Coordinates of C-alpha atoms and ligand atoms in Angstrom, one line a residue:
Chain A
M268 CA -10.7 -58.3 5.0
S269 CA -10.4 -59.1 8.5
S270 CA -10.8 -62.7 7.4
L271 CA -8.2 -62.4 4.7
V272 CA -5.8 -61.2 7.1
A273 CA -6.5 -63.8 9.1
S274 CA -5.8 -66.5 6.4
L275 CA -2.2 -65.4 5.5
A276 CA -1.6 -65.0 9.1
L277 CA -2.3 -68.9 9.2
Q278 CA -0.6 -69.5 6.1
N279 CA 2.8 -69.1 8.2
L280 CA 1.4 -72.2 10.8
G281 CA 2.3 -74.6 7.5
P282 CA 1.4 -76.0 4.0
K283 CA -1.5 -78.1 5.8
V284 CA -3.7 -74.8 6.5
L285 CA -3.5 -72.7 3.7
D286 CA -2.1 -74.8 0.4
W287 CA -1.2 -72.2 -2.2
N288 CA 0.0 -74.8 -4.4
W289 CA -3.5 -76.1 -4.5
I290 CA -5.0 -72.7 -4.9
S291 CA -3.0 -72.3 -8.1
R292 CA -3.6 -75.8 -9.3
N293 CA -7.7 -75.6 -9.0
F294 CA -8.2 -72.2 -9.5
S295 CA -9.4 -72.3 -12.6
H296 CA -11.4 -75.3 -13.0
E297 CA -12.5 -75.4 -9.2
I298 CA -12.6 -72.1 -7.9
I299 CA -13.6 -69.8 -10.7
P300 CA -16.9 -72.5 -11.2
A301 CA -17.4 -72.1 -7.7
I302 CA -17.5 -68.4 -7.5
I303 CA -19.9 -68.2 -10.8
G304 CA -22.0 -70.6 -9.2
H305 CA -22.5 -68.1 -6.2
I306 CA -23.4 -65.2 -8.1
Y307 CA -26.0 -67.0 -10.6
L308 CA -27.5 -68.8 -7.2
S309 CA -27.6 -65.5 -5.6
F310 CA -28.3 -63.0 -8.6
V311 CA -30.8 -65.4 -9.6
S312 CA -32.6 -65.8 -6.2
V313 CA -32.7 -62.1 -5.8
T314 CA -34.3 -61.1 -8.9
I315 CA -37.0 -64.0 -8.5
A316 CA -37.6 -62.1 -4.9
L317 CA -37.4 -58.8 -6.2
V318 CA -40.2 -59.4 -9.0
I319 CA -42.4 -61.2 -6.4
S320 CA -41.5 -58.3 -3.6
L321 CA -42.2 -55.4 -5.5
P322 CA -45.9 -55.8 -6.7
T323 CA -46.8 -57.4 -3.6
G324 CA -44.8 -54.4 -1.6
I325 CA -47.1 -52.0 -4.1
I326 CA -50.0 -53.3 -3.2
V327 CA -49.8 -53.8 0.3
S328 CA -49.1 -50.3 0.7
R329 CA -52.1 -49.2 -1.0
Y330 CA -54.3 -51.9 0.9
R331 CA -53.1 -51.9 4.6
K332 CA -55.0 -54.7 5.5
A333 CA -53.2 -56.7 3.5
Y334 CA -49.7 -55.7 5.2
P335 CA -50.2 -58.1 8.4
P336 CA -50.9 -61.5 6.9
V337 CA -47.8 -60.9 4.5
T338 CA -45.6 -60.0 7.2
F339 CA -46.5 -63.0 9.3
I340 CA -46.3 -65.2 6.3
T341 CA -42.5 -63.9 5.4
G342 CA -41.8 -63.6 8.8
L343 CA -42.7 -67.1 8.8
L344 CA -40.3 -68.4 6.4
F345 CA -37.6 -65.9 7.2
S346 CA -37.4 -67.9 10.7
I347 CA -37.3 -71.5 9.2
P348 CA -33.6 -72.4 10.0
S349 CA -32.0 -72.8 6.5
L350 CA -30.5 -76.4 6.8
A351 CA -34.0 -77.7 7.9
F352 CA -35.4 -75.5 5.2
F353 CA -32.8 -76.9 2.1
A354 CA -33.7 -80.4 3.6
L355 CA -37.1 -80.3 3.9
L356 CA -37.0 -78.8 -0.2
V357 CA -35.2 -81.2 -1.4
T358 CA -38.3 -83.8 -0.5
V359 CA -41.1 -82.1 -2.1
P360 CA -41.6 -83.9 -5.6
G361 CA -40.4 -81.9 -8.6
V362 CA -37.8 -80.1 -6.5
G363 CA -35.1 -82.5 -5.2
L364 CA -31.8 -81.8 -4.9
G365 CA -29.7 -79.1 -6.7
P366 CA -30.1 -75.4 -7.0
R367 CA -33.5 -75.2 -7.4
A368 CA -34.5 -76.0 -4.1
V369 CA -31.8 -73.6 -2.8
I370 CA -33.4 -71.0 -5.0
I371 CA -36.5 -71.4 -3.6
A372 CA -35.4 -71.4 -0.1
L373 CA -33.0 -68.0 -0.7
V374 CA -36.1 -66.7 -2.5
A375 CA -38.5 -67.8 0.6
Y376 CA -35.8 -66.0 2.7
S377 CA -35.4 -62.6 1.0
L378 CA -39.5 -61.8 0.8
L379 CA -39.9 -60.3 4.4
V380 CA -36.9 -57.6 4.2
L381 CA -37.6 -56.6 0.2
I382 CA -41.5 -56.0 0.8
R383 CA -40.9 -54.4 4.1
N384 CA -38.7 -52.1 2.2
V385 CA -40.6 -51.4 -0.6
V386 CA -43.4 -50.6 1.4
A387 CA -41.3 -48.0 3.9
G388 CA -40.0 -46.7 0.4
M389 CA -43.9 -46.4 -0.5
D390 CA -44.6 -44.9 2.8
S391 CA -41.4 -42.4 2.7
V392 CA -42.9 -40.2 -0.2
P393 CA -44.2 -37.1 1.1
E394 CA -48.8 -36.9 1.0
E395 CA -48.0 -33.1 -0.5
T396 CA -46.3 -34.6 -3.6
K397 CA -48.6 -37.1 -4.6
D398 CA -51.2 -34.3 -3.9
A399 CA -49.5 -31.9 -6.1
A400 CA -49.1 -34.4 -8.4
R401 CA -53.0 -35.3 -8.8
G402 CA -53.3 -32.0 -8.7
M403 CA -51.8 -31.1 -11.5
G404 CA -53.5 -33.6 -13.9
L405 CA -51.2 -36.9 -13.4
T406 CA -53.1 -40.3 -13.6
S407 CA -52.3 -42.8 -10.5
R408 CA -50.5 -44.6 -12.9
Q409 CA -48.3 -41.9 -13.7
I410 CA -48.2 -40.6 -9.9
L411 CA -46.9 -44.4 -9.2
F412 CA -44.1 -44.6 -11.9
K413 CA -43.0 -40.8 -12.0
V414 CA -43.6 -39.9 -8.7
E415 CA -43.7 -42.9 -5.9
L416 CA -41.5 -45.5 -7.3
P417 CA -38.6 -42.8 -7.9
L418 CA -39.1 -41.5 -4.5
A419 CA -39.2 -44.9 -3.1
L420 CA -36.0 -46.7 -5.5
P421 CA -33.4 -45.8 -3.0
V422 CA -35.1 -47.4 0.4
I423 CA -35.6 -50.4 -2.0
V424 CA -32.5 -50.8 -3.1
A425 CA -31.2 -50.2 0.4
G426 CA -33.5 -53.7 1.0
I427 CA -32.0 -55.4 -1.6
R428 CA -28.3 -54.6 -0.3
I429 CA -29.8 -56.3 3.0
A430 CA -31.4 -59.4 0.9
T431 CA -28.4 -59.8 -1.3
V432 CA -25.8 -60.0 1.7
T433 CA -28.0 -62.1 3.8
I434 CA -28.3 -64.8 0.2
I435 CA -24.5 -64.9 -0.2
G436 CA -24.2 -66.1 3.3
I437 CA -26.9 -68.3 3.4
A438 CA -26.4 -69.6 -0.1
T439 CA -23.2 -71.5 0.7
I440 CA -25.2 -73.9 3.2
G441 CA -26.9 -74.6 -0.1
A442 CA -24.1 -76.8 -1.2
Y443 CA -25.4 -79.5 1.3
I444 CA -28.1 -80.4 -1.0
S445 CA -25.5 -80.0 -4.2
G446 CA -26.7 -76.1 -5.0
G447 CA -23.1 -76.0 -6.0
G448 CA -21.5 -72.5 -5.3
L449 CA -18.6 -71.5 -2.7
G450 CA -20.1 -73.6 -0.3
E451 CA -19.1 -76.8 -2.3
L452 CA -15.2 -75.9 -1.6
I453 CA -16.5 -75.3 2.2
F454 CA -18.1 -78.8 2.6
T455 CA -15.5 -80.7 0.6
G456 CA -13.1 -78.9 2.4
I457 CA -14.8 -80.3 5.5
S458 CA -15.8 -83.7 4.8
R459 CA -12.0 -84.5 3.3
N460 CA -10.6 -82.5 6.7
F461 CA -8.6 -80.0 3.8
P462 CA -8.4 -76.3 5.5
T463 CA -7.6 -74.6 2.3
R464 CA -10.9 -75.3 0.7
I465 CA -12.5 -74.2 3.8
I466 CA -10.8 -71.0 3.9
V467 CA -10.7 -70.0 0.2
G468 CA -14.5 -70.8 0.3
A469 CA -15.3 -68.4 3.1
V470 CA -12.8 -65.3 2.3
L471 CA -14.4 -65.4 -1.1
A472 CA -18.3 -65.8 -0.3
T473 CA -17.2 -62.8 2.4
L474 CA -15.6 -60.8 -0.6
L475 CA -18.1 -61.3 -2.6
A476 CA -20.9 -59.9 0.0
V477 CA -19.0 -57.0 0.6
L478 CA -18.7 -56.2 -3.0
A479 CA -22.2 -56.3 -3.5
D480 CA -23.1 -54.1 -0.4
L481 CA -20.8 -51.6 -1.8
S482 CA -21.9 -51.5 -5.6
L483 CA -25.5 -52.0 -4.7
L484 CA -24.4 -48.8 -2.2
A485 CA -22.9 -46.9 -5.4
I486 CA -26.4 -47.4 -6.7
E487 CA -28.6 -46.4 -4.0
R488 CA -26.5 -43.1 -4.0
Y489 CA -26.7 -42.6 -7.7
L490 CA -30.6 -42.8 -7.4
R491 CA -30.9 -40.2 -5.0
P492 CA -28.8 -37.3 -6.8
W493 CA -31.7 -34.7 -5.2
A494 CA -30.2 -35.9 -1.2
R495 CA -26.5 -35.7 -2.3
T496 CA -26.1 -31.7 -3.5
R497 CA -25.9 -29.7 -0.2
R498 CA -27.6 -26.8 0.4
T499 CA -26.0 -23.3 -0.5
Chain B
M178 CA -66.2 -17.9 -15.2
I179 CA -66.6 -20.3 -12.3
E180 CA -70.2 -21.1 -10.5
F181 CA -70.9 -22.8 -7.3
R182 CA -74.4 -23.7 -6.9
G183 CA -75.7 -25.2 -4.0
V184 CA -72.2 -26.8 -3.3
S185 CA -72.6 -28.7 0.2
K186 CA -69.6 -31.2 1.1
T187 CA -69.9 -33.6 4.1
Y188 CA -67.1 -35.9 4.2
P189 CA -67.5 -39.8 4.7
G190 CA -68.1 -40.5 8.9
S191 CA -68.7 -36.9 9.7
L192 CA -72.4 -35.8 10.6
H193 CA -71.6 -31.7 9.9
P194 CA -70.6 -30.5 6.9
V195 CA -67.2 -28.4 5.9
V196 CA -69.1 -26.8 3.0
N197 CA -72.4 -25.6 3.2
D198 CA -74.5 -24.8 0.4
L199 CA -72.2 -22.3 -1.2
S200 CA -73.5 -20.3 -4.2
F201 CA -71.5 -17.7 -5.6
E202 CA -69.9 -16.9 -9.3
I203 CA -66.0 -15.8 -9.9
L204 CA -66.1 -13.7 -12.8
D205 CA -63.4 -14.3 -16.0
G206 CA -60.3 -12.0 -15.2
E207 CA -60.9 -11.6 -11.5
I208 CA -58.9 -12.6 -8.2
C209 CA -61.7 -14.1 -5.7
V210 CA -60.2 -14.6 -2.3
L211 CA -61.5 -17.1 -0.4
V212 CA -61.4 -16.2 3.0
G213 CA -61.9 -17.3 6.7
P214 CA -60.8 -18.7 9.4
S215 CA -59.0 -21.9 9.6
G216 CA -61.1 -25.3 9.2
C217 CA -63.7 -22.9 7.8
G218 CA -63.8 -25.3 4.5
K219 CA -61.3 -22.8 2.2
T220 CA -59.1 -25.1 0.8
T221 CA -62.1 -28.0 0.2
S222 CA -64.4 -25.9 -1.3
M223 CA -61.4 -24.7 -3.6
R224 CA -60.5 -28.8 -4.4
M225 CA -63.9 -29.0 -5.5
I226 CA -63.0 -27.0 -8.0
N227 CA -60.6 -28.9 -10.1
R228 CA -62.4 -32.1 -8.8
L229 CA -60.1 -33.4 -6.3
I230 CA -62.5 -33.3 -3.8
E231 CA -66.0 -34.5 -5.0
P232 CA -69.3 -32.0 -3.7
S233 CA -71.9 -34.1 -1.6
E234 CA -74.5 -32.0 -2.9
G235 CA -74.6 -29.1 -5.6
E236 CA -72.5 -28.8 -8.7
I237 CA -69.8 -26.6 -9.9
L238 CA -69.8 -24.9 -13.4
I239 CA -66.8 -23.8 -15.6
D240 CA -67.9 -21.9 -18.6
G241 CA -71.2 -22.7 -17.9
E242 CA -70.6 -26.8 -18.2
P243 CA -70.5 -29.1 -15.1
N244 CA -66.5 -29.4 -14.1
T245 CA -67.7 -33.1 -14.5
A246 CA -68.3 -33.2 -18.2
M247 CA -64.8 -34.0 -18.9
S248 CA -62.5 -36.5 -16.6
G249 CA -60.7 -35.5 -13.8
T250 CA -57.0 -35.6 -15.0
K251 CA -57.9 -33.4 -18.1
L252 CA -59.9 -31.0 -16.1
R253 CA -56.9 -30.8 -13.4
R254 CA -54.4 -30.6 -16.8
H255 CA -56.4 -27.1 -17.8
I256 CA -56.4 -25.6 -14.1
G257 CA -53.2 -24.4 -12.8
Y258 CA -53.0 -25.7 -8.7
A259 CA -50.7 -24.2 -6.2
I260 CA -51.4 -26.4 -3.3
Q261 CA -50.9 -25.4 0.5
Q262 CA -48.1 -27.5 1.1
I263 CA -46.0 -26.5 -2.0
G264 CA -45.5 -30.2 -3.1
L265 CA -42.5 -29.7 -5.3
F266 CA -41.0 -33.1 -6.6
P267 CA -37.8 -33.6 -4.2
H268 CA -36.1 -35.8 -7.0
R269 CA -37.0 -33.2 -10.1
T270 CA -35.1 -30.5 -10.6
I271 CA -36.7 -26.9 -10.5
A272 CA -36.9 -26.8 -14.2
D273 CA -38.4 -30.6 -14.4
N274 CA -41.0 -29.2 -11.7
I275 CA -42.2 -26.3 -13.7
A276 CA -42.3 -28.6 -17.0
T277 CA -44.6 -31.3 -15.4
V278 CA -47.6 -30.1 -17.0
P279 CA -46.3 -28.8 -20.4
Q280 CA -44.5 -32.5 -20.7
L281 CA -47.8 -34.1 -19.6
L282 CA -49.3 -32.1 -22.5
D283 CA -46.5 -33.2 -24.9
W284 CA -45.2 -29.4 -25.8
D285 CA -42.0 -29.6 -27.6
K286 CA -38.5 -29.6 -25.7
I287 CA -37.3 -26.2 -26.9
R288 CA -40.6 -24.4 -26.0
I289 CA -40.6 -26.1 -22.9
E290 CA -37.1 -24.6 -22.0
R291 CA -38.4 -21.3 -23.0
R292 CA -41.1 -21.3 -21.2
V293 CA -39.6 -22.7 -18.0
D294 CA -36.6 -19.6 -18.1
E295 CA -39.3 -17.2 -18.5
L296 CA -41.9 -18.0 -15.7
L297 CA -38.7 -18.1 -13.3
Q298 CA -37.8 -14.7 -14.2
L299 CA -41.5 -13.8 -13.6
V300 CA -41.5 -15.1 -10.2
G301 CA -37.9 -13.9 -9.4
L302 CA -35.7 -16.4 -9.9
D303 CA -32.6 -16.7 -12.0
P304 CA -33.5 -18.9 -14.3
A305 CA -29.2 -20.0 -14.9
Q306 CA -28.8 -20.2 -10.8
Y307 CA -32.0 -22.3 -10.4
R308 CA -33.2 -23.9 -12.9
G309 CA -31.0 -27.1 -12.3
R310 CA -31.1 -27.1 -8.4
Y311 CA -33.4 -29.4 -6.8
P312 CA -36.3 -28.3 -4.4
A313 CA -34.5 -28.9 -1.3
E314 CA -31.4 -26.3 -1.9
L315 CA -34.0 -23.6 -2.0
S316 CA -35.7 -21.9 1.1
G317 CA -39.3 -22.1 1.7
G318 CA -39.8 -18.5 0.1
Q319 CA -38.3 -19.9 -3.3
Q320 CA -39.9 -22.8 -3.4
Q321 CA -43.6 -21.8 -3.0
R322 CA -42.6 -19.4 -5.6
V323 CA -41.2 -22.1 -7.4
G324 CA -45.1 -24.1 -6.6
V325 CA -46.5 -21.2 -8.0
A326 CA -44.4 -21.0 -11.5
R327 CA -45.7 -24.4 -11.9
A328 CA -49.3 -23.7 -11.6
M329 CA -48.5 -21.2 -14.2
A330 CA -46.6 -23.9 -16.7
A331 CA -48.9 -24.7 -18.9
D332 CA -50.9 -20.8 -19.3
P333 CA -53.9 -22.1 -17.8
P334 CA -56.8 -19.7 -18.1
I335 CA -58.2 -20.7 -14.4
M336 CA -55.6 -20.9 -11.4
L337 CA -56.3 -22.3 -7.9
M338 CA -53.8 -21.0 -5.3
D339 CA -53.9 -22.3 -1.8
E340 CA -52.0 -19.8 0.7
P341 CA -49.7 -19.6 -2.0
F342 CA -47.6 -16.5 0.1
G343 CA -47.9 -18.4 3.7
A344 CA -44.1 -19.8 3.8
V345 CA -42.8 -16.0 3.8
D346 CA -42.1 -13.2 5.8
P347 CA -44.0 -10.2 5.8
I348 CA -41.4 -7.9 4.0
T349 CA -41.2 -11.0 1.2
R350 CA -44.7 -11.6 1.3
N351 CA -45.9 -7.7 0.7
R352 CA -43.1 -8.0 -2.5
L353 CA -44.5 -11.1 -3.8
Q354 CA -48.1 -10.0 -3.5
D355 CA -47.4 -6.7 -5.1
E356 CA -45.5 -8.9 -8.1
F357 CA -48.4 -11.1 -8.5
L358 CA -50.8 -8.3 -8.9
R359 CA -48.5 -6.7 -11.6
I360 CA -48.0 -10.1 -13.2
Q361 CA -52.3 -10.6 -13.2
E362 CA -52.8 -7.0 -15.1
E363 CA -51.0 -8.8 -17.9
I364 CA -52.3 -12.2 -17.8
N365 CA -55.9 -11.6 -16.7
K366 CA -56.3 -15.2 -15.0
T367 CA -59.0 -16.4 -13.5
I368 CA -57.9 -16.9 -10.2
V369 CA -59.0 -18.3 -6.7
F370 CA -57.3 -17.4 -4.0
V371 CA -57.1 -18.9 -0.6
T372 CA -55.8 -16.8 2.7
H373 CA -56.7 -16.7 6.1
D374 CA -55.2 -13.0 6.3
I375 CA -57.9 -10.5 5.9
D376 CA -55.4 -7.8 4.8
E377 CA -53.7 -9.9 2.2
A378 CA -57.4 -10.7 1.0
I379 CA -58.5 -7.1 1.0
K380 CA -55.4 -6.2 -0.9
M381 CA -55.4 -8.9 -3.4
G382 CA -59.3 -10.1 -4.1
D383 CA -61.2 -8.4 -6.7
K384 CA -63.8 -9.8 -4.7
L385 CA -64.1 -11.5 -1.7
A386 CA -65.5 -14.9 -0.4
I387 CA -65.9 -14.9 3.5
L388 CA -66.5 -18.1 5.3
K389 CA -67.1 -19.1 8.7
E390 CA -67.1 -22.1 10.7
G391 CA -69.2 -24.8 9.0
G392 CA -68.2 -23.7 5.7
V393 CA -71.0 -21.1 5.6
L394 CA -70.6 -18.1 3.2
A395 CA -71.0 -15.2 5.2
Q396 CA -70.5 -12.4 2.5
Y397 CA -69.7 -12.0 -1.3
D398 CA -68.5 -8.8 -2.4
T399 CA -65.8 -6.8 -3.0
P400 CA -63.5 -5.8 -0.6
E401 CA -64.5 -2.0 -0.7
K402 CA -68.3 -3.2 0.2
I403 CA -67.1 -5.5 2.5
L404 CA -65.2 -3.1 4.9
A405 CA -67.7 -0.3 4.2
A406 CA -70.8 -2.6 4.9
P407 CA -70.2 -5.8 7.0
N408 CA -73.4 -7.4 6.8
S409 CA -73.1 -9.3 10.2
E410 CA -71.0 -9.6 13.2
F411 CA -69.1 -12.2 12.2
V412 CA -67.8 -10.3 9.1
S413 CA -67.6 -7.0 11.0
S414 CA -65.5 -8.4 13.4
F415 CA -63.3 -10.8 11.1
V416 CA -62.5 -7.5 9.0
G417 CA -61.0 -5.6 12.3
A418 CA -62.2 -2.6 14.1
D419 CA -59.9 -1.0 11.9
R420 CA -62.1 -1.4 8.7
V421 CA -62.5 2.2 7.8
L422 CA -58.6 2.5 7.8
K423 CA -58.2 -0.7 5.5
R424 CA -60.7 0.9 3.5
L425 CA -58.8 3.9 2.9
S426 CA -55.5 1.9 2.5
L427 CA -57.5 0.5 -1.2
L428 CA -57.4 4.0 -2.2
R429 CA -54.6 6.0 -3.8
V430 CA -53.9 9.4 -3.2
S431 CA -54.0 10.6 -7.1
D432 CA -57.4 8.8 -7.2
M433 CA -58.6 11.9 -4.9
E434 CA -60.0 15.6 -5.6
L435 CA -57.0 17.8 -4.1
D436 CA -57.2 21.5 -2.8
S437 CA -55.2 24.1 -4.7
T438 CA -51.9 25.1 -3.0
N439 CA -52.2 28.4 -2.5
G440 CA -48.4 29.3 -2.6
D441 CA -48.4 28.3 1.1
G442 CA -47.2 24.4 0.5
D443 CA -43.7 25.4 1.7
D444 CA -43.6 24.3 5.6
L445 CA -46.4 21.8 4.6
P446 CA -45.3 17.9 4.4
R447 CA -44.9 16.1 1.1
I448 CA -47.0 13.2 -0.1
S449 CA -46.0 10.9 -2.9
E450 CA -49.4 10.8 -5.1
R451 CA -48.7 7.1 -5.2
T452 CA -49.2 6.5 -1.6
N453 CA -52.6 5.2 -0.6
L454 CA -54.9 7.0 2.0
K455 CA -54.2 5.1 4.7
D456 CA -50.6 5.6 4.8
A457 CA -51.3 9.6 3.9
L458 CA -53.3 10.1 6.8
S459 CA -50.5 8.2 9.2
E460 CA -48.2 11.0 7.6
L461 CA -50.4 13.9 8.8
I462 CA -50.9 13.1 11.8
G463 CA -47.0 12.2 12.4
A464 CA -46.1 15.4 11.1
G465 CA -48.7 17.1 13.0
A466 CA -50.2 19.0 9.9
E467 CA -54.0 19.3 9.1
R468 CA -53.0 19.1 4.9
G469 CA -50.2 17.9 2.8
V470 CA -48.5 18.6 -0.6
V471 CA -49.4 16.0 -2.9
V472 CA -46.1 15.5 -5.3
S473 CA -46.3 13.9 -8.2
N474 CA -43.3 11.5 -9.6
G475 CA -41.3 14.3 -11.0
D476 CA -41.6 16.2 -8.1
G477 CA -44.3 18.8 -9.2
A478 CA -46.5 19.6 -6.7
R479 CA -50.3 18.7 -7.8
G480 CA -52.2 20.1 -5.0
T481 CA -53.1 19.8 -1.4
L482 CA -55.1 17.0 0.9
S483 CA -56.6 17.7 4.1
I484 CA -57.1 15.3 7.0
E485 CA -60.6 16.8 7.3
T486 CA -61.2 15.7 3.4
I487 CA -60.3 12.1 4.1
R488 CA -62.7 12.2 7.0
R489 CA -65.7 13.8 5.2
L490 CA -64.6 10.7 2.6
S491 CA -64.7 8.0 5.1
H492 CA -67.8 9.1 6.8
Q493 CA -69.8 9.5 3.6
A494 CA -69.4 5.8 2.3
E495 CA -69.8 4.4 5.6
A496 CA -73.5 6.4 5.9
E497 CA -74.3 5.7 2.0
Q498 CA -73.3 1.8 2.7
R499 CA -75.8 2.1 6.0
Y500 CA -78.8 3.3 4.4
E501 CA -78.6 2.1 0.8
Ligands
ATP798 N1 -60.0 -35.7 4.0 C1 -60.9 -35.1 5.1 N2 -61.5 -36.1 5.9 C2 -62.3 -35.6 6.9 N3 -62.1 -34.5 7.5 C3 -61.8 -33.5 6.6 C4 -60.8 -33.9 5.3 N4 -60.3 -32.8 5.0 C5 -60.6 -31.5 5.4 N5 -61.6 -31.9 6.6 C6 -62.2 -31.2 7.6 O1 -62.8 -30.0 7.3 C7 -63.0 -29.1 7.5 C8 -62.5 -27.7 6.4 O2 -60.8 -27.9 6.1 P1 -60.1 -27.2 5.0 O3 -58.7 -27.9 5.1 O4 -61.2 -27.4 3.9 O5 -60.2 -25.9 5.8 P2 -59.6 -24.4 5.0 O6 -60.6 -23.8 5.7 O7 -58.4 -24.8 3.9 O8 -58.4 -24.6 7.0 P3 -56.6 -23.9 6.7 O9 -57.1 -22.5 7.0 O10 -56.4 -24.1 8.0 O11 -56.0 -24.5 5.7 C9 -62.0 -29.3 8.6 O12 -62.3 -29.1 9.8 C10 -60.8 -30.2 8.2 O13 -60.6 -31.1 9.9
MG799 MG1 -56.4 -24.6 3.8

């Protein structure tokens, strides 16, 4: 929001900083595709990361010994500087320039947060709730799907929120290796010394992150009706 | 019938058994109360019945069959279990919590709905008001009642209840106990009931299994027999020095042979025939009277009861048990 206000303020400095004509001329064939590309990168990355993290987190929450090594590896991935990570992936045979390398890096970055939250979510399920479930004859599978996952889901979604916001931010750098998305506007803006592109890219990336955060927050609330209702 | 045959349990990594060579039978339709100090293995013994815990030695038979004859999950769907920590599902409404086992057993929707309302009524919660709530919106005592209702949902012939009234105040607890005994008269389940409160045990139990440290069965008998003749120092101190009075609390004035009124009942205290002997004795002593007039519901005098009669009865029972 604040960056939006800032960009409006910049407008008064002259057409060179924020060229509205450029924006209206390139809206449909440059800006919109960049937004779609960005959403695509982020969405695909979060989805793949989730597919990996959910089973990993569940297994790790059961076999506790596996947790420290998993945290170590995902923590290591998380700490690689993004630009270096992208550059490195490009050199890997079969990856090369383009969205594929970006997605791999974004997935790697989200694993730590996602796995941690899956484990925290599973841990948050009260022991006596699982015990009662077993005592009534639910199978381990039924306990996982009917008791543990529903109770862990809000914490898992909270992890997805953090991962998504992080990914939307880092994805802009992916344009450096031709990954597409809003980063492309920013990078070409820098190289052609055209601030409008930079501002549009930055504002839209921020807006996207805020929107994603709010919708996931709404989902998180929706998934926890039992906590929303008040004691009477 | 549930039969413990030489059942012992030693937890892995521990040297001493927490349940030691337990052998006794629980008859159909009876409430058997497992009672004893904290940590004496009550919960462990109970959880071996539905195989949440497997015994290290011995076996448990249900209706003559070892409880290992069917899978643990199938067994547990046919044994109601109210766990000590209640353990309601926080993410499910009260109705869905109660419906857990009927849903597992594939009852149809209408039958489940009817059963849920019936059970809520039974445990004293208005269905219209409570069925749609979440557990967090109930008090501890109300949650406990839902836990009991949930255990009863599929109408299992056997119920395990681990301190089911632990979370409520003494007055509510008393009411729930009375309600439960009334319900049991109708449903006639085989019930294993755990408590560490000897008064609750005496009130609820057809039989008491008194356990001591290390999970050893100290005495197994009816409350009357145990109160009249505790078989060891441990049992007699566990039931308390007031065991004679406790035994009186098991008898009702209506069970007594009364003396005739002799027409002099006007200035004597009045005792309802439904009071127990302990309370009757207390009233007599409080009124400073030797005798009281027993009245039935319709206020008609049925006869008189004297302190001497109560005294003789208590003493006689003591003596009988001692020389038996
Ligand atoms: N899973 C376990 N592993 C190891 N030891 C255990 C386990 N569960 C219980 N114990 C031990 O076994 C003993 C008996 O426990 P149990 O829960 O059966 O006692 P209890 O009679 O139900 O006590 P309370 O009245 O406090 O509920 C205790 O000393 C306890 O520490
Ligand atoms: Mg216990």
